[in-house]
Coordinates of C-alpha atoms in Angstrom, one line a residue:
Chain I
M283 CA 4.3 21.4 -16.9
P284 CA 4.4 18.7 -14.2
Q285 CA 6.8 15.8 -14.7
L286 CA 6.0 12.2 -14.1
Y287 CA 8.7 9.7 -13.6
H288 CA 7.2 6.5 -14.8
H289 CA 7.7 3.3 -16.8
P290 CA 5.4 2.6 -19.7
L291 CA 4.6 -0.9 -18.4
D292 CA 4.6 -0.1 -14.6
P293 CA 0.9 -0.5 -13.6
Q294 CA 1.1 2.0 -10.8
S295 CA 2.5 4.6 -13.2
R296 CA -0.3 3.8 -15.6
F297 CA -2.9 4.4 -12.9
V298 CA -1.5 7.9 -12.3
R299 CA -1.3 8.6 -16.0
L300 CA -5.0 7.7 -16.3
A301 CA -5.9 9.9 -13.3
L302 CA -3.9 12.9 -14.7
A303 CA -5.6 12.5 -18.1
E304 CA -9.1 12.4 -16.4
Y305 CA -8.2 15.7 -14.7
G306 CA -7.0 17.1 -18.0
V307 CA -3.4 17.4 -16.9
E308 CA -0.7 16.4 -19.4
P309 CA 2.6 15.7 -17.7
E310 CA 6.0 15.5 -19.2
L311 CA 6.8 11.8 -19.1
I312 CA 10.2 10.8 -18.0
E313 CA 11.0 7.1 -18.3
E314 CA 12.7 5.7 -15.2
K315 CA 14.2 2.2 -15.0
V316 CA 13.9 1.7 -11.3
F317 CA 16.2 -1.3 -11.3
E318 CA 19.1 0.9 -12.3
R319 CA 18.7 2.7 -8.9
R320 CA 19.8 6.0 -10.4
R321 CA 21.2 8.3 -7.8
D322 CA 19.3 11.4 -8.8
F323 CA 16.0 9.4 -8.8
L324 CA 16.8 8.1 -5.3
L325 CA 17.4 11.7 -4.1
L326 CA 13.9 12.5 -5.5
D327 CA 12.3 9.5 -3.8
P328 CA 14.3 7.4 -1.4
A329 CA 11.9 4.5 -2.0
G330 CA 13.2 4.4 -5.6
E331 CA 9.8 3.4 -7.1
T332 CA 7.7 4.7 -9.9
P333 CA 5.6 6.8 -10.3
V334 CA 6.9 10.1 -8.9
L335 CA 5.1 13.3 -9.7
V336 CA 7.0 16.6 -9.6
T337 CA 4.6 19.6 -9.8
D338 CA 5.1 22.9 -11.5
H339 CA 6.2 24.3 -8.1
D340 CA 9.0 21.6 -7.9
F341 CA 7.0 19.8 -5.2
T342 CA 7.7 16.0 -5.2
V343 CA 4.8 13.6 -4.7
P344 CA 6.0 10.0 -4.6
G345 CA 3.9 6.8 -5.0
A346 CA 0.7 6.1 -6.8
T347 CA -1.7 6.3 -3.9
V348 CA -0.1 9.4 -2.4
I349 CA -0.3 11.0 -5.8
A350 CA -4.0 10.0 -6.1
E351 CA -4.8 11.6 -2.7
Y352 CA -2.9 14.7 -3.6
L353 CA -4.6 15.1 -6.9
D354 CA -8.0 14.6 -5.3
E355 CA -7.2 17.2 -2.7
S356 CA -5.9 19.7 -5.2
L357 CA -8.1 19.0 -8.3
G358 CA -10.9 16.7 -7.1
E359 CA -13.6 19.3 -6.9
T360 CA -13.1 20.5 -10.5
L361 CA -14.7 17.2 -11.6
G362 CA -17.9 18.0 -9.7
E363 CA -20.1 15.0 -9.3
N364 CA -17.7 12.9 -11.4
R365 CA -15.0 13.3 -8.7
L366 CA -12.7 10.2 -8.8
L367 CA -12.6 9.9 -5.0
P368 CA -16.3 10.5 -4.2
E369 CA -17.7 12.5 -1.3
T370 CA -19.4 10.2 1.1
P371 CA -17.4 8.3 3.7
E372 CA -18.8 4.9 2.5
A373 CA -17.9 5.6 -1.1
R374 CA -14.4 6.8 -0.2
V375 CA -13.7 3.6 1.8
E376 CA -14.9 1.4 -1.0
V377 CA -12.8 3.3 -3.6
R378 CA -9.7 3.2 -1.5
R379 CA -10.2 -0.5 -0.6
L380 CA -10.3 -1.4 -4.3
V381 CA -7.4 0.9 -5.2
N382 CA -5.4 -0.9 -2.5
W383 CA -6.7 -4.3 -3.7
F384 CA -5.0 -3.7 -7.1
A385 CA -2.0 -1.8 -5.8
Q386 CA -1.2 -4.6 -3.4
K387 CA -3.0 -7.8 -4.1
F388 CA -3.2 -7.8 -7.9
Y389 CA 0.3 -6.2 -8.1
G390 CA 1.7 -8.8 -5.7
E391 CA 0.0 -11.8 -7.3
V392 CA -0.1 -10.8 -11.0
S393 CA 1.2 -7.6 -12.5
N394 CA 4.5 -7.2 -10.7
W395 CA 5.4 -10.8 -11.5
L396 CA 4.5 -10.4 -15.2
V397 CA 6.4 -7.1 -15.6
T398 CA 9.4 -8.2 -13.7
E399 CA 9.7 -11.5 -15.5
K400 CA 8.8 -10.4 -19.0
V401 CA 9.9 -6.8 -19.2
Y402 CA 12.4 -5.7 -16.5
K403 CA 14.5 -8.8 -16.6
R404 CA 15.0 -8.2 -20.3
F405 CA 16.7 -4.9 -19.6
M406 CA 18.6 -5.9 -16.4
P407 CA 22.2 -7.1 -16.4
A408 CA 22.6 -10.8 -15.5
E409 CA 24.4 -9.9 -12.3
A410 CA 21.3 -7.9 -11.2
G411 CA 19.0 -10.8 -11.9
G412 CA 18.3 -10.1 -15.5
G413 CA 17.7 -12.9 -18.1
A414 CA 15.0 -15.1 -19.4
P415 CA 11.6 -15.0 -17.7
D416 CA 11.0 -17.7 -15.0
M417 CA 8.0 -19.4 -16.6
D418 CA 6.9 -20.9 -13.3
V419 CA 6.3 -17.3 -12.0
V420 CA 4.6 -16.3 -15.2
R421 CA 2.3 -19.4 -15.0
A422 CA 1.4 -18.6 -11.4
A423 CA 0.5 -15.0 -12.4
R424 CA -1.7 -16.3 -15.2
A425 CA -3.5 -18.6 -12.8
N426 CA -4.0 -15.8 -10.2
I427 CA -5.4 -13.3 -12.7
R428 CA -8.5 -15.6 -13.2
Y429 CA -9.9 -15.0 -9.7
H430 CA -9.3 -11.3 -10.0
L431 CA -11.2 -11.2 -13.3
R432 CA -14.1 -13.0 -11.6
Y433 CA -14.0 -10.6 -8.7
I434 CA -14.2 -7.6 -11.2
G435 CA -17.1 -9.4 -12.9
Y436 CA -18.9 -10.0 -9.6
L437 CA -18.6 -6.4 -8.6
T438 CA -19.5 -4.8 -11.9
A439 CA -22.5 -7.1 -12.3
Q440 CA -24.0 -5.4 -9.3
R441 CA -22.8 -1.9 -9.9
N442 CA -22.4 0.5 -12.8
W443 CA -18.7 0.8 -12.2
L444 CA -16.3 -1.1 -10.0
A445 CA -16.8 0.8 -6.7
G446 CA -20.3 2.2 -7.4
D447 CA -22.5 4.3 -9.7
R448 CA -19.7 6.4 -11.2
L449 CA -16.2 5.9 -12.6
S450 CA -13.7 6.3 -9.8
Y451 CA -10.0 5.8 -8.9
A452 CA -11.0 2.1 -8.4
D453 CA -11.7 1.6 -12.1
L454 CA -8.6 3.5 -13.2
A455 CA -6.4 1.4 -10.8
A456 CA -7.9 -1.9 -11.8
A457 CA -7.8 -1.1 -15.6
A458 CA -4.2 0.1 -15.3
H459 CA -3.1 -3.2 -13.8
I460 CA -5.2 -5.3 -16.2
S461 CA -3.8 -3.3 -19.1
V462 CA -0.2 -4.3 -18.4
A463 CA -1.2 -8.0 -18.3
D464 CA -3.2 -7.4 -21.5
F465 CA -0.1 -5.8 -23.2
L466 CA 1.8 -9.0 -22.4
G467 CA -1.0 -11.2 -23.7
D468 CA -1.8 -12.7 -20.3
V469 CA -5.5 -11.8 -19.8
P470 CA -7.8 -14.8 -20.4
W471 CA -10.7 -12.7 -21.7
D472 CA -13.0 -15.7 -22.1
E473 CA -12.9 -16.2 -18.3
D474 CA -15.5 -13.5 -17.4
E475 CA -17.8 -11.7 -19.9
T476 CA -18.9 -9.0 -17.4
A477 CA -15.3 -8.1 -16.5
K478 CA -14.5 -7.9 -20.2
L479 CA -17.5 -5.5 -20.8
W480 CA -16.3 -3.3 -17.9
Y481 CA -12.8 -3.2 -19.3
A482 CA -14.0 -2.3 -22.8
R483 CA -15.8 0.7 -21.2
V484 CA -12.8 1.9 -19.3
K485 CA -10.5 1.3 -22.3
S486 CA -12.8 3.4 -24.6
R487 CA -12.2 6.5 -22.5
K488 CA -10.2 9.3 -23.9
S489 CA -7.8 9.1 -20.9
F490 CA -6.8 5.6 -22.0
R491 CA -5.6 6.5 -25.5
A492 CA -2.0 7.3 -24.6
L493 CA -1.6 3.9 -22.8
L494 CA -2.9 2.1 -25.9
A495 CA -0.2 3.8 -28.0
D496 CA 2.7 2.7 -25.6
R497 CA 5.4 0.6 -27.1
V498 CA 8.4 -1.0 -25.5
P499 CA 11.5 -2.0 -27.5
G500 CA 11.4 -5.7 -28.4
I501 CA 7.9 -6.4 -27.0
S502 CA 4.9 -6.2 -29.3
P503 CA 1.4 -6.3 -27.6
P504 CA -1.1 -8.7 -29.2
P505 CA -3.7 -7.1 -31.6
V506 CA -6.4 -7.3 -28.9
Y507 CA -4.4 -4.8 -26.7
A508 CA -5.3 -1.6 -28.6
D509 CA -8.6 -2.9 -30.1
L510 CA -11.5 -1.1 -28.5
D511 CA -13.9 -3.8 -29.7
F512 CA -11.9 -6.9 -28.6
Chain H
M210 CA -18.3 0.4 20.6
P211 CA -16.4 -0.1 17.4
Q212 CA -14.8 -3.5 16.8
L213 CA -11.3 -4.0 15.5
Y214 CA -10.3 -7.3 14.0
H215 CA -6.6 -7.5 14.7
H216 CA -3.6 -9.6 15.7
P217 CA -1.6 -8.4 18.7
L218 CA 1.7 -8.8 16.7
D219 CA 0.4 -7.6 13.3
P220 CA 2.2 -4.2 12.8
Q221 CA -0.6 -2.8 10.7
S222 CA -3.2 -3.6 13.4
R223 CA -0.9 -1.9 15.9
F224 CA -0.7 1.2 13.8
V225 CA -4.5 1.4 13.9
R226 CA -4.7 0.7 17.6
L227 CA -2.3 3.6 18.3
A228 CA -4.3 5.9 16.0
L229 CA -7.6 5.0 17.7
A230 CA -6.0 5.5 21.2
E231 CA -4.8 9.0 20.1
Y232 CA -8.4 9.8 19.0
G233 CA -9.6 8.5 22.4
V234 CA -11.5 5.7 20.8
E235 CA -11.4 2.4 22.6
P236 CA -12.4 -0.5 20.3
E237 CA -13.5 -4.0 21.2
L238 CA -10.5 -6.0 20.1
I239 CA -11.2 -9.3 18.3
E240 CA -8.2 -11.4 17.6
E241 CA -8.1 -12.8 14.0
K242 CA -5.7 -15.4 12.8
V243 CA -5.7 -14.5 9.1
F244 CA -3.9 -17.7 8.0
E245 CA -7.0 -19.6 9.1
R246 CA -9.0 -17.8 6.3
R247 CA -12.1 -17.9 8.4
R248 CA -15.2 -17.6 6.2
D249 CA -17.0 -14.9 8.3
F250 CA -13.9 -12.8 8.2
L251 CA -13.5 -13.2 4.4
L252 CA -17.1 -12.0 4.1
L253 CA -16.2 -8.9 6.1
D254 CA -13.1 -8.3 4.0
P255 CA -12.4 -10.3 0.9
A256 CA -8.7 -9.4 1.1
G257 CA -8.7 -11.4 4.4
E258 CA -6.1 -9.2 6.1
T259 CA -6.0 -7.5 9.5
P260 CA -6.8 -4.8 10.6
V261 CA -10.5 -4.4 9.9
L262 CA -12.6 -1.8 11.7
V263 CA -16.4 -2.2 12.1
T264 CA -17.9 1.0 13.3
D265 CA -20.9 1.5 15.7
H266 CA -23.1 1.8 12.6
D267 CA -21.9 -1.6 11.3
F268 CA -19.8 0.0 8.6
T269 CA -16.8 -2.0 7.6
V270 CA -13.5 -0.2 7.0
P271 CA -10.7 -2.7 5.9
G272 CA -7.0 -2.1 5.8
A273 CA -4.7 0.2 7.9
T274 CA -4.3 3.0 5.5
V275 CA -8.0 3.1 4.5
I276 CA -8.9 3.1 8.3
A277 CA -6.3 5.9 8.9
E278 CA -7.9 8.1 6.1
Y279 CA -11.4 7.3 7.4
L280 CA -10.5 8.3 10.9
D281 CA -8.8 11.5 9.8
E282 CA -11.9 12.4 7.8
S283 CA -14.3 11.6 10.6
L284 CA -12.3 12.6 13.7
G285 CA -9.2 14.4 12.5
E286 CA -10.5 17.9 13.2
T287 CA -11.2 17.0 16.9
L288 CA -7.4 16.9 17.4
G289 CA -7.0 20.6 16.4
E290 CA -3.5 21.5 15.6
N291 CA -2.3 18.0 16.6
R292 CA -4.2 16.4 13.7
L293 CA -2.4 13.2 12.8
L294 CA -2.8 13.9 9.1
P295 CA -1.8 17.6 9.0
E296 CA -3.5 20.3 6.9
T297 CA -1.1 21.5 4.3
P298 CA -0.6 19.6 1.0
E299 CA 3.2 19.3 1.6
A300 CA 2.8 17.9 5.1
R301 CA 0.0 15.4 4.0
V302 CA 2.2 14.1 1.2
E303 CA 5.2 13.6 3.6
V304 CA 3.0 11.8 6.2
R305 CA 1.4 9.5 3.6
R306 CA 4.8 8.8 2.0
L307 CA 6.2 7.7 5.3
V308 CA 3.1 5.7 6.3
N309 CA 3.5 3.8 3.0
W310 CA 7.2 3.4 3.6
F311 CA 6.5 1.4 6.7
A312 CA 3.3 -0.3 5.5
Q313 CA 5.1 -1.5 2.4
K314 CA 8.9 -1.3 2.5
F315 CA 9.5 -2.0 6.2
Y316 CA 6.7 -4.5 6.2
G317 CA 8.0 -6.3 3.1
E318 CA 11.6 -6.3 4.2
V319 CA 11.4 -6.6 8.0
S320 CA 8.2 -6.9 10.1
N321 CA 6.1 -9.2 7.9
W322 CA 9.1 -11.6 7.7
L323 CA 9.7 -11.6 11.4
V324 CA 6.0 -12.1 12.3
T325 CA 5.4 -14.8 9.8
E326 CA 8.5 -16.8 10.7
K327 CA 8.5 -16.3 14.4
V328 CA 4.8 -16.0 15.3
Y329 CA 2.3 -17.1 12.6
K330 CA 4.3 -20.2 11.6
R331 CA 4.1 -21.3 15.3
F332 CA 0.3 -21.5 15.1
M333 CA -0.1 -22.7 11.5
P334 CA -0.6 -26.4 10.7
A335 CA 2.4 -27.9 8.9
E336 CA 0.4 -28.5 5.7
A337 CA -0.3 -24.7 5.6
G338 CA 3.4 -23.9 6.0
G339 CA 3.7 -23.9 9.7
G340 CA 6.7 -25.0 11.6
A341 CA 10.1 -23.7 12.8
P342 CA 11.2 -20.3 11.6
D343 CA 13.4 -20.1 8.6
M344 CA 16.5 -18.5 10.2
D345 CA 17.8 -17.2 6.8
V346 CA 14.7 -15.1 6.5
V347 CA 15.0 -13.9 10.1
R348 CA 18.6 -13.0 9.5
A349 CA 17.7 -11.0 6.3
A350 CA 15.1 -9.1 8.2
R351 CA 17.6 -8.3 11.0
A352 CA 20.1 -7.0 8.4
N353 CA 17.4 -4.9 6.7
I354 CA 16.1 -3.2 9.8
R355 CA 19.5 -1.5 10.3
Y356 CA 19.1 0.8 7.3
H357 CA 15.5 1.6 8.3
L358 CA 16.7 2.6 11.8
R359 CA 19.4 4.9 10.2
Y360 CA 16.7 6.5 8.0
I361 CA 14.5 7.2 11.1
G362 CA 17.6 8.6 12.8
Y363 CA 18.4 10.8 9.7
L364 CA 14.9 12.2 9.5
T365 CA 14.4 12.8 13.3
A366 CA 17.8 14.5 13.5
Q367 CA 16.4 17.2 11.3
R368 CA 12.8 17.3 12.5
N369 CA 11.0 17.2 15.8
W370 CA 9.0 14.2 14.8
L371 CA 9.3 11.8 11.8
A372 CA 7.4 13.7 9.2
G373 CA 7.7 17.3 10.7
D374 CA 7.2 19.5 13.7
R375 CA 4.3 17.4 15.2
L376 CA 3.5 13.8 15.9
S377 CA 1.6 12.3 13.0
Y378 CA 0.4 9.1 11.5
A379 CA 4.0 8.6 10.2
D380 CA 5.3 8.2 13.8
L381 CA 2.5 5.9 14.8
A382 CA 3.0 3.7 11.7
A383 CA 6.8 3.6 12.1
A384 CA 6.6 2.9 15.9
A385 CA 4.0 0.2 15.3
H386 CA 6.2 -1.7 12.9
I387 CA 9.4 -1.2 15.1
S388 CA 7.4 -2.4 18.2
V389 CA 6.8 -5.8 16.6
A390 CA 10.5 -6.3 15.9
D391 CA 11.2 -5.1 19.4
F392 CA 8.7 -7.6 20.9
L393 CA 10.7 -10.3 19.1
G394 CA 14.0 -9.0 20.3
D395 CA 15.2 -8.0 16.8
V396 CA 15.9 -4.3 17.0
P397 CA 19.7 -3.5 17.3
W398 CA 19.2 -0.4 19.5
D399 CA 22.9 0.4 19.5
E400 CA 22.7 1.1 15.8
D401 CA 21.3 4.6 15.9
E402 CA 21.0 6.7 19.0
T403 CA 18.7 9.3 17.4
A404 CA 16.3 6.7 16.3
K405 CA 16.3 5.2 19.8
L406 CA 15.5 8.6 21.3
W407 CA 12.6 9.1 18.9
Y408 CA 11.2 5.6 19.7
A409 CA 11.5 6.3 23.4
R410 CA 9.3 9.4 22.9
V411 CA 6.6 7.6 21.0
K412 CA 6.7 4.6 23.3
S413 CA 6.1 6.9 26.3
R414 CA 2.8 8.1 25.0
K415 CA -0.4 7.0 26.7
S416 CA -1.6 5.6 23.4
F417 CA 1.2 3.1 23.5
R418 CA 0.4 1.5 26.9
A419 CA -1.9 -1.2 25.6
L420 CA 0.7 -2.4 23.1
L421 CA 3.3 -2.8 25.8
A422 CA 1.0 -5.0 27.8
D423 CA 0.3 -7.4 24.9
R424 CA 1.3 -11.0 25.4
V425 CA 1.2 -13.9 22.9
P426 CA 1.1 -17.5 24.2
G427 CA 4.6 -19.0 24.2
I428 CA 6.5 -15.9 23.2
S429 CA 8.0 -13.6 25.9
P430 CA 9.2 -10.2 24.8
P431 CA 12.6 -9.2 26.1
P432 CA 12.7 -6.9 29.2
V433 CA 13.6 -3.9 27.0
Y434 CA 10.3 -4.2 25.2
A435 CA 8.1 -2.6 27.9
D436 CA 10.9 -0.5 29.5
L437 CA 10.2 3.2 28.8
D438 CA 13.8 4.0 29.7
F439 CA 15.6 1.3 27.7

């Protein structure tokens, strides 16, 4: 069984968990608190970031986008025309563009701020920067998420899914990042009805179930989080 | 002729320029000052970041890693056994891991800080954050670059090139980022002899020549920058 070093509220880990579930692969989940900078984890991945996949053959694949490419190359064809990284050059560029949008822009402006302030800082010692969340940062993340929701709404109003006619890595990446903000009660769902409908469709997939069951000590998600008909 | 929207001192643009030169593709270079947030550029790429490639068929490919994957898929095989993204799954993971290391870690801890403080702020209006460089940030970047040089030295002491036996995207990405710091006089070359020897080899490639000829108004690189025998 492959192992996935992850954190339940790390959006990049969630993206890979969704992808693995779409491929029908169930990994052993190993929770990693990256801020502890555990020596054995740093030996596995010098970058010290989740997620890291270790395959059945003890092959280490670090980082969400590297894992996504690896899974496409090893398992992509098994999904036939539902391949998560589609075949044509144009479609591949659009999927990768949007995966990067969420892995970098959304992460840098919204989800990393929310998780660091509201989750990681709770478990970090004070001398490592732990403590109460900086509400200025949280407010900035809440302001930034609005334009990302409108962008999702804009794209999905023209397309069946985020990057085109079919579900792709773009949907899984976007939904993974949104889901973390949703767990923390920070998604203004009134902002964009089209984005909300898209998210309801991704959230209803079987691959999403394990994420909706995630719990973190001391943090309760709002009822809307696991509600498929929110 | 394809067009590349770039900035001469943007390390991610330089990575793509090196890759294109290795493939024998000479793009029309269009300088883009991303901080101006030019409307036509944002229409081309909503993320508003360099580099962006526009192919002969008017197809837009935004972002260095997306461009690198696109070039590998369309031109990779033409390089035969010198393919920049090699064939085996293990080698592909290692190359992508290191490309991301420089695109994210090195960029986030060194090259983006140096370019923003020492180059972009010089051309930005004061109300947009322009002005003199924040020397605390520059000093932090200079401290951080040391451990990256040692990591390059550690890897290239065991391997012929950064990610394995042959030159790959990993070398081009790393050298592109290092070259920007070198242009600004911020690489402590005494720190690691093995890293220096590796950089001298990459820098001697024909694909590197255009980068060594780059000039930016008001900023002169130190003599070591274009010296192949530094």
